[in-house]
């Protein structure tokens, strides 16, 4: 359905050119949930903005690669065509609903506006659709809540409004950019259950962007791991979580805290990935993770490894996979 191939996005900064996406390739199949995981600043959100045609220009610019939606090239699409696609064919749930929702308009009007923009309906029909969507996402007293302003709703309700707005025109692709940021764990679980239920009901393909490996384990069919603008590992979720091949992926999984079965046992220190993410303006020619990697060899500093298949559907970009797996 959606294919991203060798996507390159550059940003002009005072420190020089920052390559925030470096030959990123992804595929999203019909009706699946694809997780994209990685540290803050690795390029997850910029991948989503590129698909939506929302890379801020200047200073950003898509300088290479292809984004294809059911055979239609989006990188060369006109602004008019992208406005038709956004919200109608591809929708996005942004990280922070309080800054994404307009504070001076009722939430029902904001959902109805999206429907009016993409479908040939009356204002009354659009309003009714807004109330129906609020019902579908589990907001109590939806007719009353449709007349509320964003500040009158809780964080969980605002996030549900964003989901209702994103799904109001029955898009074929939904991008969820860390949809549970700043929500408590019970509300997070409710949002995850809601996304799964809506995906099963509507068949919408979902790209789930997060740094939470627990969310990936619960939701995603496949996962792509990003680091410093690169896809460094991808494959079926269960395969990635149980048999990670890249040292960075292993580090991310090891960083997930867990409770000991016996509270009296000596608790181990929480694992960490030593070092920091390198500056995107000075990545050099080698593997971007080399300075933080325990398996670094001279070869790693010479050239960025290509992502290659190590099993059916499982690919990794690492020169030393055999050593990583042996540990």
mmCIF file of C-alpha atoms in Angstrom:
data_model
loop_
_atom_site.group_PDB
_atom_site.id
_atom_site.type_symbol
_atom_site.label_atom_id
_atom_site.label_comp_id
_atom_site.label_asym_id
_atom_site.label_seq_id
_atom_site.Cartn_x
_atom_site.Cartn_y
_atom_site.Cartn_z
ATOM 1 C CA UNK A 1 0.000 0.000 0.000
ATOM 2 C CA UNK A 2 2.665 2.511 1.081
ATOM 3 C CA UNK A 3 6.294 2.214 -0.001
ATOM 4 C CA UNK A 4 9.135 4.464 1.136
ATOM 5 C CA UNK A 5 12.367 3.828 -0.747
ATOM 6 C CA UNK A 6 15.787 5.401 -0.155
ATOM 7 C CA UNK A 7 14.217 8.529 1.367
ATOM 8 C CA UNK A 8 16.686 11.324 2.132
ATOM 9 C CA UNK A 9 15.753 14.472 4.070
ATOM 10 C CA UNK A 10 18.275 17.237 4.744
ATOM 11 C CA UNK A 11 18.024 20.260 7.024
ATOM 12 C CA UNK A 12 20.176 23.352 6.577
ATOM 13 C CA UNK A 13 21.468 24.510 9.963
ATOM 14 C CA UNK A 14 24.037 26.984 11.231
ATOM 15 C CA UNK A 15 26.300 24.041 12.044
ATOM 16 C CA UNK A 16 25.998 22.703 8.496
ATOM 17 C CA UNK A 17 23.823 20.215 6.639
ATOM 18 C CA UNK A 18 22.000 17.744 8.911
ATOM 19 C CA UNK A 19 20.865 14.552 7.173
ATOM 20 C CA UNK A 20 17.893 13.620 9.371
ATOM 21 C CA UNK A 21 16.772 10.742 7.125
ATOM 22 C CA UNK A 22 19.466 8.734 5.363
ATOM 23 C CA UNK A 23 18.150 6.371 2.653
ATOM 24 C CA UNK A 24 15.184 5.174 4.685
ATOM 25 C CA UNK A 25 13.146 2.337 3.141
ATOM 26 C CA UNK A 26 9.847 1.012 4.530
ATOM 27 C CA UNK A 27 6.823 -0.924 3.329
ATOM 28 C CA UNK A 28 3.332 -0.848 4.839
ATOM 29 C CA UNK A 29 0.962 -3.638 3.801
ATOM 30 C CA UNK A 30 -2.837 -3.524 3.721
ATOM 31 C CA UNK A 31 -4.389 -3.872 7.163
ATOM 32 C CA UNK A 32 -1.153 -4.267 9.142
ATOM 33 C CA UNK A 33 0.383 -2.315 12.003
ATOM 34 C CA UNK A 34 4.006 -1.311 11.404
ATOM 35 C CA UNK A 35 5.945 -0.076 14.420
ATOM 36 C CA UNK A 36 8.818 2.385 14.103
ATOM 37 C CA UNK A 37 10.955 2.554 17.236
ATOM 38 C CA UNK A 38 14.077 4.393 18.323
ATOM 39 C CA UNK A 39 15.471 7.115 20.574
ATOM 40 C CA UNK A 40 14.297 10.715 20.392
ATOM 41 C CA UNK A 41 15.843 12.438 17.381
ATOM 42 C CA UNK A 42 16.410 9.262 15.367
ATOM 43 C CA UNK A 43 14.043 10.337 12.557
ATOM 44 C CA UNK A 44 10.760 8.623 13.452
ATOM 45 C CA UNK A 45 8.559 11.710 13.361
ATOM 46 C CA UNK A 46 10.381 13.140 10.343
ATOM 47 C CA UNK A 47 9.578 9.940 8.444
ATOM 48 C CA UNK A 48 5.903 10.499 9.239
ATOM 49 C CA UNK A 49 6.025 14.172 8.260
ATOM 50 C CA UNK A 50 7.713 13.247 4.981
ATOM 51 C CA UNK A 51 4.907 10.807 4.138
ATOM 52 C CA UNK A 52 2.354 13.521 4.946
ATOM 53 C CA UNK A 53 4.204 16.113 2.867
ATOM 54 C CA UNK A 54 4.725 18.283 5.950
ATOM 55 C CA UNK A 55 8.517 18.605 6.096
ATOM 56 C CA UNK A 56 9.075 22.259 7.121
ATOM 57 C CA UNK A 57 10.703 23.958 4.143
ATOM 58 C CA UNK A 58 12.917 25.856 4.705
ATOM 59 C CA UNK A 59 15.067 24.618 6.392
ATOM 60 C CA UNK A 60 14.087 21.018 5.544
ATOM 61 C CA UNK A 61 13.950 19.430 2.121
ATOM 62 C CA UNK A 62 13.332 15.971 0.667
ATOM 63 C CA UNK A 63 16.487 15.588 -1.419
ATOM 64 C CA UNK A 64 16.163 11.997 -2.590
ATOM 65 C CA UNK A 65 14.138 8.835 -2.668
ATOM 66 C CA UNK A 66 10.526 7.927 -3.275
ATOM 67 C CA UNK A 67 7.246 7.782 -1.328
ATOM 68 C CA UNK A 68 4.625 5.774 -3.201
ATOM 69 C CA UNK A 69 0.983 5.371 -2.149
ATOM 70 C CA UNK A 70 -0.675 2.595 -4.143
ATOM 71 C CA UNK A 71 1.563 3.472 -7.085
ATOM 72 C CA UNK A 72 1.149 7.264 -6.800
ATOM 73 C CA UNK A 73 4.382 9.188 -6.198
ATOM 74 C CA UNK A 74 3.923 11.641 -3.320
ATOM 75 C CA UNK A 75 7.274 13.453 -3.369
ATOM 76 C CA UNK A 76 6.315 15.154 -6.631
ATOM 77 C CA UNK A 77 2.579 15.584 -5.898
ATOM 78 C CA UNK A 78 1.145 19.101 -6.021
ATOM 79 C CA UNK A 79 0.106 20.962 -2.872
ATOM 80 C CA UNK A 80 -3.529 20.600 -3.950
ATOM 81 C CA UNK A 81 -3.196 16.836 -4.313
ATOM 82 C CA UNK A 82 -1.449 16.513 -0.939
ATOM 83 C CA UNK A 83 -4.295 18.415 0.730
ATOM 84 C CA UNK A 84 -6.676 15.865 -0.767
ATOM 85 C CA UNK A 85 -4.547 12.985 0.502
ATOM 86 C CA UNK A 86 -3.991 14.360 4.021
ATOM 87 C CA UNK A 87 -6.968 13.472 6.150
ATOM 88 C CA UNK A 88 -8.775 11.685 3.337
ATOM 89 C CA UNK A 89 -6.378 8.849 2.426
ATOM 90 C CA UNK A 90 -3.604 9.246 5.005
ATOM 91 C CA UNK A 91 -4.320 10.637 8.472
ATOM 92 C CA UNK A 92 -2.010 11.367 11.361
ATOM 93 C CA UNK A 93 -2.387 11.472 15.134
ATOM 94 C CA UNK A 94 0.161 13.951 16.450
ATOM 95 C CA UNK A 95 2.107 13.647 19.702
ATOM 96 C CA UNK A 96 0.459 16.408 21.739
ATOM 97 C CA UNK A 97 -3.276 16.935 21.191
ATOM 98 C CA UNK A 98 -3.385 20.202 23.142
ATOM 99 C CA UNK A 99 -1.123 21.856 20.574
ATOM 100 C CA UNK A 100 -2.713 20.046 17.608
ATOM 101 C CA UNK A 101 -6.315 20.998 18.398
ATOM 102 C CA UNK A 102 -7.419 24.601 17.853
ATOM 103 C CA UNK A 103 -8.216 26.036 21.307
ATOM 104 C CA UNK A 104 -10.905 28.470 20.051
ATOM 105 C CA UNK A 105 -13.080 25.933 18.188
ATOM 106 C CA UNK A 106 -15.318 23.222 19.609
ATOM 107 C CA UNK A 107 -13.932 19.734 19.072
ATOM 108 C CA UNK A 108 -17.051 18.700 17.135
ATOM 109 C CA UNK A 109 -16.539 21.569 14.686
ATOM 110 C CA UNK A 110 -12.916 20.546 14.166
ATOM 111 C CA UNK A 111 -13.879 16.967 13.323
ATOM 112 C CA UNK A 112 -16.757 18.160 11.104
ATOM 113 C CA UNK A 113 -14.393 20.511 9.246
ATOM 114 C CA UNK A 114 -12.242 17.554 8.220
ATOM 115 C CA UNK A 115 -15.316 15.697 6.932
ATOM 116 C CA UNK A 116 -16.538 18.742 4.980
ATOM 117 C CA UNK A 117 -13.112 19.161 3.395
ATOM 118 C CA UNK A 118 -12.906 15.627 2.026
ATOM 119 C CA UNK A 119 -16.495 14.487 1.500
ATOM 120 C CA UNK A 120 -19.575 15.859 -0.247
ATOM 121 C CA UNK A 121 -21.856 16.229 2.782
ATOM 122 C CA UNK A 122 -23.882 18.973 4.438
ATOM 123 C CA UNK A 123 -22.827 20.710 7.644
ATOM 124 C CA UNK A 124 -25.519 18.823 9.548
ATOM 125 C CA UNK A 125 -24.275 15.499 8.179
ATOM 126 C CA UNK A 126 -20.673 16.407 9.015
ATOM 127 C CA UNK A 127 -21.673 17.283 12.577
ATOM 128 C CA UNK A 128 -23.513 13.987 12.906
ATOM 129 C CA UNK A 129 -20.412 12.172 11.668
ATOM 130 C CA UNK A 130 -18.370 13.981 14.328
ATOM 131 C CA UNK A 131 -20.725 12.794 17.083
ATOM 132 C CA UNK A 132 -20.654 9.247 15.671
ATOM 133 C CA UNK A 133 -16.856 9.222 15.683
ATOM 134 C CA UNK A 134 -16.723 10.478 19.271
ATOM 135 C CA UNK A 135 -19.060 7.617 20.165
ATOM 136 C CA UNK A 136 -16.843 5.144 18.332
ATOM 137 C CA UNK A 137 -13.714 6.202 20.220
ATOM 138 C CA UNK A 138 -15.462 5.726 23.557
ATOM 139 C CA UNK A 139 -16.094 9.294 24.713
ATOM 140 C CA UNK A 140 -19.077 9.415 27.108
ATOM 141 C CA UNK A 141 -21.966 11.747 26.262
ATOM 142 C CA UNK A 142 -20.552 12.423 22.784
ATOM 143 C CA UNK A 143 -23.227 14.936 21.725
ATOM 144 C CA UNK A 144 -22.358 17.102 24.725
ATOM 145 C CA UNK A 145 -18.597 16.612 24.389
ATOM 146 C CA UNK A 146 -18.761 17.662 20.730
ATOM 147 C CA UNK A 147 -19.703 21.140 21.986
ATOM 148 C CA UNK A 148 -16.724 21.285 24.357
ATOM 149 C CA UNK A 149 -13.475 23.168 23.770
ATOM 150 C CA UNK A 150 -10.153 21.283 24.000
ATOM 151 C CA UNK A 151 -9.226 22.767 27.384
ATOM 152 C CA UNK A 152 -12.454 21.388 28.846
ATOM 153 C CA UNK A 153 -11.391 17.798 28.157
ATOM 154 C CA UNK A 154 -8.867 15.571 29.902
ATOM 155 C CA UNK A 155 -5.650 14.496 28.183
ATOM 156 C CA UNK A 156 -7.072 11.062 27.405
ATOM 157 C CA UNK A 157 -10.241 12.547 25.927
ATOM 158 C CA UNK A 158 -8.268 14.993 23.782
ATOM 159 C CA UNK A 159 -6.244 12.097 22.426
ATOM 160 C CA UNK A 160 -9.483 10.253 21.621
ATOM 161 C CA UNK A 161 -10.714 13.375 19.815
ATOM 162 C CA UNK A 162 -7.531 13.324 17.720
ATOM 163 C CA UNK A 163 -8.148 9.663 16.869
ATOM 164 C CA UNK A 164 -11.785 10.440 15.995
ATOM 165 C CA UNK A 165 -10.656 13.268 13.712
ATOM 166 C CA UNK A 166 -7.997 11.113 12.049
ATOM 167 C CA UNK A 167 -10.507 8.323 11.321
ATOM 168 C CA UNK A 168 -13.483 10.532 10.419
ATOM 169 C CA UNK A 169 -12.930 10.176 6.655
ATOM 170 C CA UNK A 170 -12.079 6.458 6.799
ATOM 171 C CA UNK A 171 -8.416 6.791 5.720
ATOM 172 C CA UNK A 172 -6.565 3.813 4.315
ATOM 173 C CA UNK A 173 -3.397 4.705 6.261
ATOM 174 C CA UNK A 174 -3.189 6.047 9.822
ATOM 175 C CA UNK A 175 0.080 7.375 11.266
ATOM 176 C CA UNK A 176 0.109 7.453 15.076
ATOM 177 C CA UNK A 177 3.072 9.528 16.284
ATOM 178 C CA UNK A 178 3.574 8.564 19.940
ATOM 179 C CA UNK A 179 -0.195 8.805 20.618
ATOM 180 C CA UNK A 180 0.143 8.088 24.359
ATOM 181 C CA UNK A 181 2.808 10.664 25.229
ATOM 182 C CA UNK A 182 2.206 12.204 28.700
ATOM 183 C CA UNK A 183 -0.780 9.919 29.399
ATOM 184 C CA UNK A 184 -0.910 7.689 32.473
ATOM 185 C CA UNK A 185 -0.531 3.954 32.000
ATOM 186 C CA UNK A 186 -4.234 3.126 32.338
ATOM 187 C CA UNK A 187 -5.161 5.655 29.659
ATOM 188 C CA UNK A 188 -2.301 4.364 27.487
ATOM 189 C CA UNK A 189 -3.746 0.853 27.663
ATOM 190 C CA UNK A 190 -7.182 2.201 26.700
ATOM 191 C CA UNK A 191 -5.737 4.053 23.689
ATOM 192 C CA UNK A 192 -3.846 0.936 22.553
ATOM 193 C CA UNK A 193 -6.995 -1.186 22.845
ATOM 194 C CA UNK A 194 -8.937 1.461 20.926
ATOM 195 C CA UNK A 195 -6.410 1.524 18.076
ATOM 196 C CA UNK A 196 -6.418 -2.276 17.828
ATOM 197 C CA UNK A 197 -10.220 -2.450 17.822
ATOM 198 C CA UNK A 198 -10.580 0.298 15.208
ATOM 199 C CA UNK A 199 -7.895 -1.286 13.037
ATOM 200 C CA UNK A 200 -9.723 -4.624 13.087
ATOM 201 C CA UNK A 201 -13.067 -2.935 12.397
ATOM 202 C CA UNK A 202 -11.986 -0.626 9.571
ATOM 203 C CA UNK A 203 -8.968 -2.482 8.121
ATOM 204 C CA UNK A 204 -6.917 0.716 8.211
ATOM 205 C CA UNK A 205 -3.155 0.162 7.950
ATOM 206 C CA UNK A 206 -1.320 1.839 10.840
ATOM 207 C CA UNK A 207 2.201 3.172 11.281
ATOM 208 C CA UNK A 208 2.851 3.294 15.025
ATOM 209 C CA UNK A 209 5.746 5.585 16.003
ATOM 210 C CA UNK A 210 7.070 5.175 19.536
ATOM 211 C CA UNK A 211 10.108 4.723 21.755
ATOM 212 C CA UNK A 212 8.166 2.250 23.916
ATOM 213 C CA UNK A 213 9.104 -1.359 23.199
ATOM 214 C CA UNK A 214 6.137 -2.479 25.286
ATOM 215 C CA UNK A 215 3.762 -0.688 22.934
ATOM 216 C CA UNK A 216 5.481 -2.326 19.981
ATOM 217 C CA UNK A 217 5.104 -5.770 21.555
ATOM 218 C CA UNK A 218 1.404 -5.168 22.151
ATOM 219 C CA UNK A 219 0.396 -3.568 18.860
ATOM 220 C CA UNK A 220 2.766 -4.065 15.945
ATOM 221 C CA UNK A 221 2.817 -6.862 13.372
ATOM 222 C CA UNK A 222 6.214 -5.752 12.083
ATOM 223 C CA UNK A 223 8.791 -3.326 13.459
ATOM 224 C CA UNK A 224 11.519 -1.107 12.044
ATOM 225 C CA UNK A 225 14.286 0.141 14.357
ATOM 226 C CA UNK A 226 15.774 3.570 13.563
ATOM 227 C CA UNK A 227 19.034 5.142 14.642
ATOM 228 C CA UNK A 228 20.495 8.506 13.530
ATOM 229 C CA UNK A 229 18.275 8.660 10.449
ATOM 230 C CA UNK A 230 18.897 5.047 9.357
ATOM 231 C CA UNK A 231 16.753 1.919 9.472
ATOM 232 C CA UNK A 232 19.155 -0.470 11.176
ATOM 233 C CA UNK A 233 16.865 -3.478 11.667
ATOM 234 C CA UNK A 234 13.403 -4.576 10.561
ATOM 235 C CA UNK A 235 11.274 -7.691 10.701
ATOM 236 C CA UNK A 236 8.286 -9.403 12.341
ATOM 237 C CA UNK A 237 7.731 -8.079 15.850
ATOM 238 C CA UNK A 238 8.099 -11.426 17.600
ATOM 239 C CA UNK A 239 11.328 -12.134 15.698
ATOM 240 C CA UNK A 240 12.816 -8.736 16.552
ATOM 241 C CA UNK A 241 11.894 -8.968 20.236
ATOM 242 C CA UNK A 242 13.041 -12.555 20.771
ATOM 243 C CA UNK A 243 15.997 -12.643 18.381
ATOM 244 C CA UNK A 244 17.355 -9.096 17.914
ATOM 245 C CA UNK A 245 20.397 -9.017 15.650
ATOM 246 C CA UNK A 246 21.651 -5.429 15.882
ATOM 247 C CA UNK A 247 23.459 -4.378 19.097
ATOM 248 C CA UNK A 248 21.341 -1.206 19.242
ATOM 249 C CA UNK A 249 18.110 -3.205 19.117
ATOM 250 C CA UNK A 250 19.430 -5.476 21.865
ATOM 251 C CA UNK A 251 20.265 -2.392 23.913
ATOM 252 C CA UNK A 252 16.779 -0.911 23.492
ATOM 253 C CA UNK A 253 15.143 -4.150 24.634
ATOM 254 C CA UNK A 254 17.529 -4.490 27.588
ATOM 255 C CA UNK A 255 16.622 -0.952 28.724
ATOM 256 C CA UNK A 256 12.986 -1.926 29.356
ATOM 257 C CA UNK A 257 12.496 -2.136 33.159
ATOM 258 C CA UNK A 258 10.755 -5.178 34.622
ATOM 259 C CA UNK A 259 9.601 -6.311 38.033
ATOM 260 C CA UNK A 260 11.330 -9.179 39.771
ATOM 261 C CA UNK A 261 9.157 -12.183 40.617
ATOM 262 C CA UNK A 262 10.628 -12.281 44.116
ATOM 263 C CA UNK A 263 10.867 -8.758 45.639
ATOM 264 C CA UNK A 264 13.488 -10.029 48.090
ATOM 265 C CA UNK A 265 15.937 -10.806 45.290
ATOM 266 C CA UNK A 266 18.818 -8.454 44.627
ATOM 267 C CA UNK A 267 17.639 -6.256 41.798
ATOM 268 C CA UNK A 268 20.102 -5.697 38.954
ATOM 269 C CA UNK A 269 20.940 -2.228 37.755
ATOM 270 C CA UNK A 270 18.825 -0.967 34.856
ATOM 271 C CA UNK A 271 20.705 -1.513 31.622
ATOM 272 C CA UNK A 272 21.732 1.454 29.493
ATOM 273 C CA UNK A 273 23.237 2.158 26.090
ATOM 274 C CA UNK A 274 26.453 4.013 26.821
ATOM 275 C CA UNK A 275 27.297 7.209 24.990
ATOM 276 C CA UNK A 276 25.066 9.641 23.117
ATOM 277 C CA UNK A 277 23.552 9.877 19.652
ATOM 278 C CA UNK A 278 26.070 11.529 17.282
ATOM 279 C CA UNK A 279 25.462 14.922 15.732
ATOM 280 C CA UNK A 280 23.581 14.618 12.438
ATOM 281 C CA UNK A 281 25.850 17.272 10.927
ATOM 282 C CA UNK A 282 28.948 15.127 11.488
ATOM 283 C CA UNK A 283 28.044 11.464 11.051
ATOM 284 C CA UNK A 284 31.077 10.517 9.000
ATOM 285 C CA UNK A 285 31.221 7.570 6.585
ATOM 286 C CA UNK A 286 31.040 4.648 8.988
ATOM 287 C CA UNK A 287 28.272 3.085 11.046
ATOM 288 C CA UNK A 288 26.503 5.790 13.064
ATOM 289 C CA UNK A 289 26.321 3.468 16.087
ATOM 290 C CA UNK A 290 30.007 2.485 16.010
ATOM 291 C CA UNK A 291 31.168 4.741 18.870
ATOM 292 C CA UNK A 292 28.581 3.212 21.232
ATOM 293 C CA UNK A 293 28.949 -0.391 20.091
ATOM 294 C CA UNK A 294 30.779 -3.109 22.040
ATOM 295 C CA UNK A 295 31.378 -5.065 18.803
ATOM 296 C CA UNK A 296 33.025 -2.250 16.819
ATOM 297 C CA UNK A 297 35.711 -3.240 14.328
ATOM 298 C CA UNK A 298 37.842 -1.079 11.991
ATOM 299 C CA UNK A 299 35.445 -1.973 9.183
ATOM 300 C CA UNK A 300 32.565 -0.320 11.070
ATOM 301 C CA UNK A 301 34.274 3.077 10.920
ATOM 302 C CA UNK A 302 34.930 2.986 7.178
ATOM 303 C CA UNK A 303 31.459 2.683 5.661
ATOM 304 C CA UNK A 304 27.816 2.530 6.766
ATOM 305 C CA UNK A 305 26.689 -1.126 6.459
ATOM 306 C CA UNK A 306 23.848 -1.899 4.086
ATOM 307 C CA UNK A 307 20.692 -3.445 5.489
ATOM 308 C CA UNK A 308 20.587 -7.094 4.413
ATOM 309 C CA UNK A 309 18.339 -10.086 5.055
ATOM 310 C CA UNK A 310 19.462 -12.483 7.804
ATOM 311 C CA UNK A 311 16.236 -14.536 7.815
ATOM 312 C CA UNK A 312 12.897 -14.509 6.033
ATOM 313 C CA UNK A 313 11.456 -11.011 6.481
ATOM 314 C CA UNK A 314 14.231 -10.050 8.924
ATOM 315 C CA UNK A 315 16.917 -7.567 7.830
ATOM 316 C CA UNK A 316 19.759 -5.879 9.688
ATOM 317 C CA UNK A 317 22.504 -3.343 8.940
ATOM 318 C CA UNK A 318 25.525 -4.616 10.865
ATOM 319 C CA UNK A 319 28.920 -6.037 9.867
ATOM 320 C CA UNK A 320 29.175 -8.130 13.019
ATOM 321 C CA UNK A 321 25.822 -9.896 13.271
ATOM 322 C CA UNK A 322 27.498 -13.260 13.938
ATOM 323 C CA UNK A 323 29.208 -11.868 17.056
ATOM 324 C CA UNK A 324 26.083 -10.123 18.319
ATOM 325 C CA UNK A 325 23.960 -13.269 18.004
ATOM 326 C CA UNK A 326 26.589 -15.428 19.694
ATOM 327 C CA UNK A 327 26.415 -13.434 22.946
#
